mmCIF file of C-alpha atoms in Angstrom:
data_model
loop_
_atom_site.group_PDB
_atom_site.id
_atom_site.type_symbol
_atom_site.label_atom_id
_atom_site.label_comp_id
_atom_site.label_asym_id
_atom_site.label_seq_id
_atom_site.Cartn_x
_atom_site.Cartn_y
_atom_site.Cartn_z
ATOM 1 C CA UNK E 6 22.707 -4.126 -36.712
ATOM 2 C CA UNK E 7 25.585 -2.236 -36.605
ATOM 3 C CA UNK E 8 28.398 -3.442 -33.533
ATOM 4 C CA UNK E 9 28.270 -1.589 -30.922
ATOM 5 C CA UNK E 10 29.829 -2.084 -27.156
ATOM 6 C CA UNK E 11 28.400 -4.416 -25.060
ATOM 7 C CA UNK E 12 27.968 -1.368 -22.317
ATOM 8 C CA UNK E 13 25.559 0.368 -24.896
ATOM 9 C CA UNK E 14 23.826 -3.223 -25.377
ATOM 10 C CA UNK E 15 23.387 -3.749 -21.509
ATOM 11 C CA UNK E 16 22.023 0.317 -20.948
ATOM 12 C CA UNK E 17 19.610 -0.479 -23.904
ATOM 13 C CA UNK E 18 18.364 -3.543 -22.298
ATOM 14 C CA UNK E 19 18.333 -1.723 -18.679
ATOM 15 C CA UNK E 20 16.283 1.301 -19.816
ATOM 16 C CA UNK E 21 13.790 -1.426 -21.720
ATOM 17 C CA UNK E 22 13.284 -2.901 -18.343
ATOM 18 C CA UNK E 23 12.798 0.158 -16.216
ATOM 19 C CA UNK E 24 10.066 1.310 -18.699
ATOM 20 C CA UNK E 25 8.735 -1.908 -18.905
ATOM 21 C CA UNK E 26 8.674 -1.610 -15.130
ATOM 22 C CA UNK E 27 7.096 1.848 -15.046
ATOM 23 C CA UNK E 28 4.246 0.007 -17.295
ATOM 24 C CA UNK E 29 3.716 -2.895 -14.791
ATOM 25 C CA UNK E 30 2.937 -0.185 -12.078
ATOM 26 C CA UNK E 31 -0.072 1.436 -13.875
ATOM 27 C CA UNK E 32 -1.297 -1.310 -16.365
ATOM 28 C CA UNK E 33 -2.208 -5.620 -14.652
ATOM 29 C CA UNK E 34 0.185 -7.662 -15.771
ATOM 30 C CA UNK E 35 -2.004 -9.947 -17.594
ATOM 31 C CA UNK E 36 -3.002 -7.043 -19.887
ATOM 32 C CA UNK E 37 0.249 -5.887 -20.731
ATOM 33 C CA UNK E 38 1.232 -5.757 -24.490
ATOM 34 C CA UNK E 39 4.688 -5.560 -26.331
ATOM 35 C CA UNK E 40 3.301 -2.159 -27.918
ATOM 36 C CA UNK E 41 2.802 -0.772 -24.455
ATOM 37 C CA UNK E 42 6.989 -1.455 -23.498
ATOM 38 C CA UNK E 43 7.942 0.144 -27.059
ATOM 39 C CA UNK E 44 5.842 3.272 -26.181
ATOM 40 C CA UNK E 45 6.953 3.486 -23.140
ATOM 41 C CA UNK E 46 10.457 2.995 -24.202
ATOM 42 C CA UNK E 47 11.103 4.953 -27.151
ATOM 43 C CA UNK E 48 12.779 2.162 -28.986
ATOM 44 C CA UNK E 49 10.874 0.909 -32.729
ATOM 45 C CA UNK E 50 9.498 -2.225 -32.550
ATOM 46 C CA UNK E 51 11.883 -4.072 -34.627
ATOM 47 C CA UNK E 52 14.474 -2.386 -32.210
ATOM 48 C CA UNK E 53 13.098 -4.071 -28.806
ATOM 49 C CA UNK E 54 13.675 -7.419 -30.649
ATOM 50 C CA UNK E 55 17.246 -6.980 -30.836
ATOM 51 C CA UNK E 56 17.350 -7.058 -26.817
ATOM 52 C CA UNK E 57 14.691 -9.093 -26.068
ATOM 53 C CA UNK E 58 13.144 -12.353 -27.814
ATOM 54 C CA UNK E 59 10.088 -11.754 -26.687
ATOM 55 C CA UNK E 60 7.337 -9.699 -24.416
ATOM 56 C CA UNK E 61 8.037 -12.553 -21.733
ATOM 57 C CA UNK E 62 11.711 -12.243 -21.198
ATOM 58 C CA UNK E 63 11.355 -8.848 -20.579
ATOM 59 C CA UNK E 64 8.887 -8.901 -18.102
ATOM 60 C CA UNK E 65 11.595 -12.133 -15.973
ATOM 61 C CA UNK E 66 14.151 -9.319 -16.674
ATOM 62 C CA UNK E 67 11.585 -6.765 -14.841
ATOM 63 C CA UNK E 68 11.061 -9.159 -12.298
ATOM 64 C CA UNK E 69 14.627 -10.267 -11.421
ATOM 65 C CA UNK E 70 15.567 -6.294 -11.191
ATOM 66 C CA UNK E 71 12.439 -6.275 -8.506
ATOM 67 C CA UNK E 72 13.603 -8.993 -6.272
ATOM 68 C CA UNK E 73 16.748 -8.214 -7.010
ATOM 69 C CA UNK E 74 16.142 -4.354 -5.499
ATOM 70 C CA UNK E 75 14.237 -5.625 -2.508
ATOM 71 C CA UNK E 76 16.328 -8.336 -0.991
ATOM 72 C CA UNK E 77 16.493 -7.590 2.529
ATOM 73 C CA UNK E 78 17.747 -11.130 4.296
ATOM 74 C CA UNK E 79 20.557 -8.840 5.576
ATOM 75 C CA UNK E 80 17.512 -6.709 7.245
ATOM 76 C CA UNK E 81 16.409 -9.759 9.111
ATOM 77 C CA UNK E 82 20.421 -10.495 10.048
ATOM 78 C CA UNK E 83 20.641 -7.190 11.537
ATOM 79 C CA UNK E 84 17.212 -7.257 13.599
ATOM 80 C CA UNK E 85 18.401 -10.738 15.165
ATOM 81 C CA UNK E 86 21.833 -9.783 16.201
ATOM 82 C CA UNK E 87 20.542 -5.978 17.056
ATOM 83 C CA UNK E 88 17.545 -7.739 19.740
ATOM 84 C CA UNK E 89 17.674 -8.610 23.016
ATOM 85 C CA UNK E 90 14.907 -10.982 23.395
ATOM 86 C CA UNK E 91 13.123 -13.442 21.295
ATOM 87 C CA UNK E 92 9.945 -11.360 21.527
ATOM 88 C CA UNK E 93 11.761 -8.385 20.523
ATOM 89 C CA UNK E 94 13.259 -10.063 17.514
ATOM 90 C CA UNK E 95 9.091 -11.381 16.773
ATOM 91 C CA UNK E 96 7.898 -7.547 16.842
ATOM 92 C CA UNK E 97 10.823 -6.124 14.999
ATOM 93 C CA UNK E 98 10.001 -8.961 12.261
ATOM 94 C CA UNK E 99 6.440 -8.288 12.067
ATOM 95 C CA UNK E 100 7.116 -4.149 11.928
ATOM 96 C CA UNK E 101 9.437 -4.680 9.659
ATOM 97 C CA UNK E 102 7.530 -6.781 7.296
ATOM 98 C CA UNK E 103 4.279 -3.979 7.509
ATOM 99 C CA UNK E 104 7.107 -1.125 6.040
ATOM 100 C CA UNK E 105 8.188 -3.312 3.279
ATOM 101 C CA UNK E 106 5.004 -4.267 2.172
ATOM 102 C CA UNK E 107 3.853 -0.492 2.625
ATOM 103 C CA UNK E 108 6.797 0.593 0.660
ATOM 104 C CA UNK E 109 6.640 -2.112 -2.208
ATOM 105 C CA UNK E 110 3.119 -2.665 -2.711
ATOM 106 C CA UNK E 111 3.310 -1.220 -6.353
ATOM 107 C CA UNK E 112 6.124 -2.750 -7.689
ATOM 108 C CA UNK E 113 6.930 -6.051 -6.241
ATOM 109 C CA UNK E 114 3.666 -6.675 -4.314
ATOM 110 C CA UNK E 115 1.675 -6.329 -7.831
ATOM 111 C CA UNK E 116 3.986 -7.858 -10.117
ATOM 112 C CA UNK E 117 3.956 -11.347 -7.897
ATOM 113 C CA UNK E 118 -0.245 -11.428 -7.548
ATOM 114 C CA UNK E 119 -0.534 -10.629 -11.184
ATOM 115 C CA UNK E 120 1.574 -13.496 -11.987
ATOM 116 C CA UNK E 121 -0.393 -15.255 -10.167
ATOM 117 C CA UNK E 122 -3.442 -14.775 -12.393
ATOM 118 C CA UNK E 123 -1.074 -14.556 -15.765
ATOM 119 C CA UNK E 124 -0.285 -18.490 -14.673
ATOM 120 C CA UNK E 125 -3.716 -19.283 -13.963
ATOM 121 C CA UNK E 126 -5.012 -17.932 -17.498
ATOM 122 C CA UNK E 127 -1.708 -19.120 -19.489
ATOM 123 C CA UNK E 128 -0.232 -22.341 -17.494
ATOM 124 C CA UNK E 129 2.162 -22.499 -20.900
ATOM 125 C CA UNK E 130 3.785 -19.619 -19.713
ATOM 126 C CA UNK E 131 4.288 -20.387 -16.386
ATOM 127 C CA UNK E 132 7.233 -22.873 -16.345
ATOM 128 C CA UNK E 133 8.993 -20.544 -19.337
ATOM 129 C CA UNK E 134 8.577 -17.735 -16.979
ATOM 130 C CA UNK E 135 9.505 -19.517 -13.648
ATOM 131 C CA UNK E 136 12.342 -21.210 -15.019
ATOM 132 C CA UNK E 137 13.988 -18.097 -15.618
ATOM 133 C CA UNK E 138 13.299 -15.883 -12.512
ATOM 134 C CA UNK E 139 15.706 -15.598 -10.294
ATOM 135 C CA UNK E 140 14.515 -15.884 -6.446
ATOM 136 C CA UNK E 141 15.788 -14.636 -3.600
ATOM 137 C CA UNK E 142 13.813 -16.191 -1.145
ATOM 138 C CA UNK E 143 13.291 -13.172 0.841
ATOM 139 C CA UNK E 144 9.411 -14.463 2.717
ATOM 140 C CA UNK E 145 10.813 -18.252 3.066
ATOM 141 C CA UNK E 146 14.134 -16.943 5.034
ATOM 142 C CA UNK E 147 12.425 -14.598 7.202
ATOM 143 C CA UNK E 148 10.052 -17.482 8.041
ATOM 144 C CA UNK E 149 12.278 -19.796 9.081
ATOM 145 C CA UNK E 150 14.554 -16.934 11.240
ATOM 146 C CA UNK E 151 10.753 -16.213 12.763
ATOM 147 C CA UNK E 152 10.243 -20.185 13.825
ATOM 148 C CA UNK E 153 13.935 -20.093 14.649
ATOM 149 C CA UNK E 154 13.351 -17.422 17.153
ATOM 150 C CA UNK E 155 10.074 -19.196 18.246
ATOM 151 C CA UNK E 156 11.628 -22.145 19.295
ATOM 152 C CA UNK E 157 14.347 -20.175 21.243
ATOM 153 C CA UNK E 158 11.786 -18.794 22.884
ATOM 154 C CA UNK E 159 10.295 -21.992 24.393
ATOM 155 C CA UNK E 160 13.381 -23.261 25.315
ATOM 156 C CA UNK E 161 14.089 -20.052 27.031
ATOM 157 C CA UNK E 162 10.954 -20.436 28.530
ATOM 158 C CA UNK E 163 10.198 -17.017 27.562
ATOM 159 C CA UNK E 164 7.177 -18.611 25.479
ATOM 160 C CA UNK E 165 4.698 -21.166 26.447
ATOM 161 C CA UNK E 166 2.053 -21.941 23.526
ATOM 162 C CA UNK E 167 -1.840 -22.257 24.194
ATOM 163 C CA UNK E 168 -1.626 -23.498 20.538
ATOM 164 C CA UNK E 169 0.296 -25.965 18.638
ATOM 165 C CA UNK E 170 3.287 -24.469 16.485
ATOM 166 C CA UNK E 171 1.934 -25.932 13.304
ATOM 167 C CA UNK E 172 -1.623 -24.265 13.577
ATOM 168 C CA UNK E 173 0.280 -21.200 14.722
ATOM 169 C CA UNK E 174 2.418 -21.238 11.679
ATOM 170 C CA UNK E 175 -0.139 -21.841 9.376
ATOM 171 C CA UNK E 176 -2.391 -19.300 11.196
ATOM 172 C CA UNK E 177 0.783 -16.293 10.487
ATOM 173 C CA UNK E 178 1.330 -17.257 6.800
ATOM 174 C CA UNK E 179 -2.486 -17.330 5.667
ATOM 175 C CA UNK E 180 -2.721 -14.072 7.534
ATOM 176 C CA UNK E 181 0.443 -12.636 6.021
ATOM 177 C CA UNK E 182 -1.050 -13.652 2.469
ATOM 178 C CA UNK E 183 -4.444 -12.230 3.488
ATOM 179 C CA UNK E 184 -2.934 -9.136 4.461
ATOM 180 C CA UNK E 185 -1.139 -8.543 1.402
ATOM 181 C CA UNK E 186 -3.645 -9.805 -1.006
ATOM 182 C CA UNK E 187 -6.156 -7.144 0.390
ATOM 183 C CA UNK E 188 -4.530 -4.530 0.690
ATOM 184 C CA UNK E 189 -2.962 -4.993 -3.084
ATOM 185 C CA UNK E 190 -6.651 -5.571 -3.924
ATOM 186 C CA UNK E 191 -7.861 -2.382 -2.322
ATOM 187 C CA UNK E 192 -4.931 0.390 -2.549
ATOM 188 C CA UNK E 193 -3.830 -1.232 -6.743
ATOM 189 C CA UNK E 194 -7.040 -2.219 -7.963
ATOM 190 C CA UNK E 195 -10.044 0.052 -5.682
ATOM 191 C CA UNK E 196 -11.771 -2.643 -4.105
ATOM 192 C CA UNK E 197 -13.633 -2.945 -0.560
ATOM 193 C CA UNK E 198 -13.966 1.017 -1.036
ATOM 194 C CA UNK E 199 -17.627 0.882 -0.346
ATOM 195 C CA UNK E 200 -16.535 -0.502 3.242
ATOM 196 C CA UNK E 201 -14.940 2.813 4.316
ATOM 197 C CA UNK E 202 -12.334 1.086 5.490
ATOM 198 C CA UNK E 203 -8.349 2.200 4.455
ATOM 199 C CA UNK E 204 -6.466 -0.912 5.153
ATOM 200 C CA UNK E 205 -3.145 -0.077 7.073
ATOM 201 C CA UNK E 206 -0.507 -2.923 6.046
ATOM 202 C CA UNK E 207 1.543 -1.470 9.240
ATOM 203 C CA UNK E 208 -1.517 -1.729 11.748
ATOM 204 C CA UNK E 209 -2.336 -4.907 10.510
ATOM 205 C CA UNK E 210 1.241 -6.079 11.217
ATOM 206 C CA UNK E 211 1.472 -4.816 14.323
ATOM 207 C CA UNK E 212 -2.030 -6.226 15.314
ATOM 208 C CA UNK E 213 -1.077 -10.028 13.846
ATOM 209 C CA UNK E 214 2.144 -9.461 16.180
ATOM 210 C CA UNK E 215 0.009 -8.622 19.338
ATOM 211 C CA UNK E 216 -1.865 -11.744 18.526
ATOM 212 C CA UNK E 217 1.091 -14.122 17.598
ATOM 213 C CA UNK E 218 2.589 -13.212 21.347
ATOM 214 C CA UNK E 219 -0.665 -13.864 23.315
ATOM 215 C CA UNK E 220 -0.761 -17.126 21.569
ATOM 216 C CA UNK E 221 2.486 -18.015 22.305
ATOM 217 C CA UNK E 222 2.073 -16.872 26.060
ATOM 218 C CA UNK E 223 4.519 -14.180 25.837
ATOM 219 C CA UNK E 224 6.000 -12.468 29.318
#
C-alpha cells in the first residue's frame, strides 16, 4: 500500500463507517455482510481490509460514532439546573427521553436491540464486540439524576409514595424498555400493524410520567 497521510487514512476509515452506518439503518444487524459495507462504500474488498480487520470492528466503530453522536448527559445537566421543582425536573426527564427516542429510533435504538439478538445467536462475538465499545452511559446517568430528584422530592415533602421506591423503579425501567422495544418492533420491523394502533414514543412518555407522579403522590 502505498504511504499516504494519516488524515487520508482516518477520512477512509470515517466514510467506511458512515456507509456502514447507512447499511445498519435499512438491513438487521444480524444479517449484515462485509459485501454489503464494500457496496455501500465504494472501496474493493481487499481495500476495506486495509482499515478494518474485520466486518466486526467496523460495526464497534459504527457503534462508538452512534453513542458517541447522541450523548446528551449535558441535556439532563441543563433540565436540572433550568427546573424549579422536583416534579418539573421528573416531566422534563420523561419528555425529554420520548424526543430522543423519537428522533433516534433508526440509528441508535436499532443498532442496540439488534445486538441484542447478534449476542444471543453468536455469544463468541459478544465479549470481542463489548470489549471494544465505548459507552457513554447515557440511560444509567439519567436514571440515577431521576432517583436523585425522587428522593429530593420526599424530603421536600413534595412527594409522598403509595408505593415502595424499588417497585417504582423497577416499574419505570421495564416500562422504558417496553416502550422502546415496541415501538422499534413496530415503526423498524412492521409489527402489531394488524392492531391499528401507531405507537407514539412521546405519548407514551408523557403517559408513564402522569403515572410515575400519581404514584409518588405528587402536589
Amino acid at each position: 500500500m502505498p504511504k499516504v497521510s494519516h488524515e487520508y487514512v482516518m477520512k477512509k476509515k470515517k466514510d467506511i463507517v458512515e456507509a456502514a452506518l447507512s447499511v445498519c439503518k435499512v438491513k438487521p444487524l444480524y444479517e449484515i455482510k462485509m459485501r454489503d459495507i464494500i457496496k455501500a462504500s465504494g472501496v474493493s474488498q481487499g481495500g476495506i481490509y486495509r482499515y478494518y480487520a474485520d466486518l466486526d470492528e467496523i460495526l464497534v466503530a459504527v457503534i462508538n460514532q452512534a453513542n458517541a453522536n447522541v450523548d446528551y448527559r449535558h441535556v439532563v445537566d441543563e433540565i436540572i439546573d433550568n427546573s424549579h421543582s422536583p416534579k418539573e425536573i421528573i416531566i422534563k426527564l420523561f419528555s425529554f427521553l420520548g424526543e430522543y427516542i423519537q428522533e433516534n429510533l433508526s440509528t441508535v435504538g436499532k443498532i442496540q436491540f439488534e445486538l441484542t439478538i447478534v449476542f444471543a445467536n453468536n455469544p463468541e462475538r459478544q465479549q470481542k464486540i463489548l470489549s471494544n465499545i465505548t459507552e457513554n452511559e447515557n440511560g444509567q446517568y439519567l436514571m440515577e439524576q431521576l432517583l436523585g430528584t425522587i428522593h429530593e422530592g420526599i424530603s421536600l415533602g413534595t412527594f409522598q409514595p403509595g408505593v415502595s421506591l424499588e417497585d417504582l423503579f423497577t416499574l419505570i425501567t421495564v416500562s422504558i424498555d417496553g416502550i422502546v422495544r415496541d415501538v422499534i418492533l413496530q415503526k423498524c420491523y412492521g409489527m402489531f400493524q394488524d392492531e391499528q394502533v401507531l405507537f407514539d414514543e412521546v405519548r407514551l412518555m408523557d403517559t408513564l410520567c402522569k403515572s410515575v407522579l400519581l404514584m409518588l403522590g405528587s402536589k
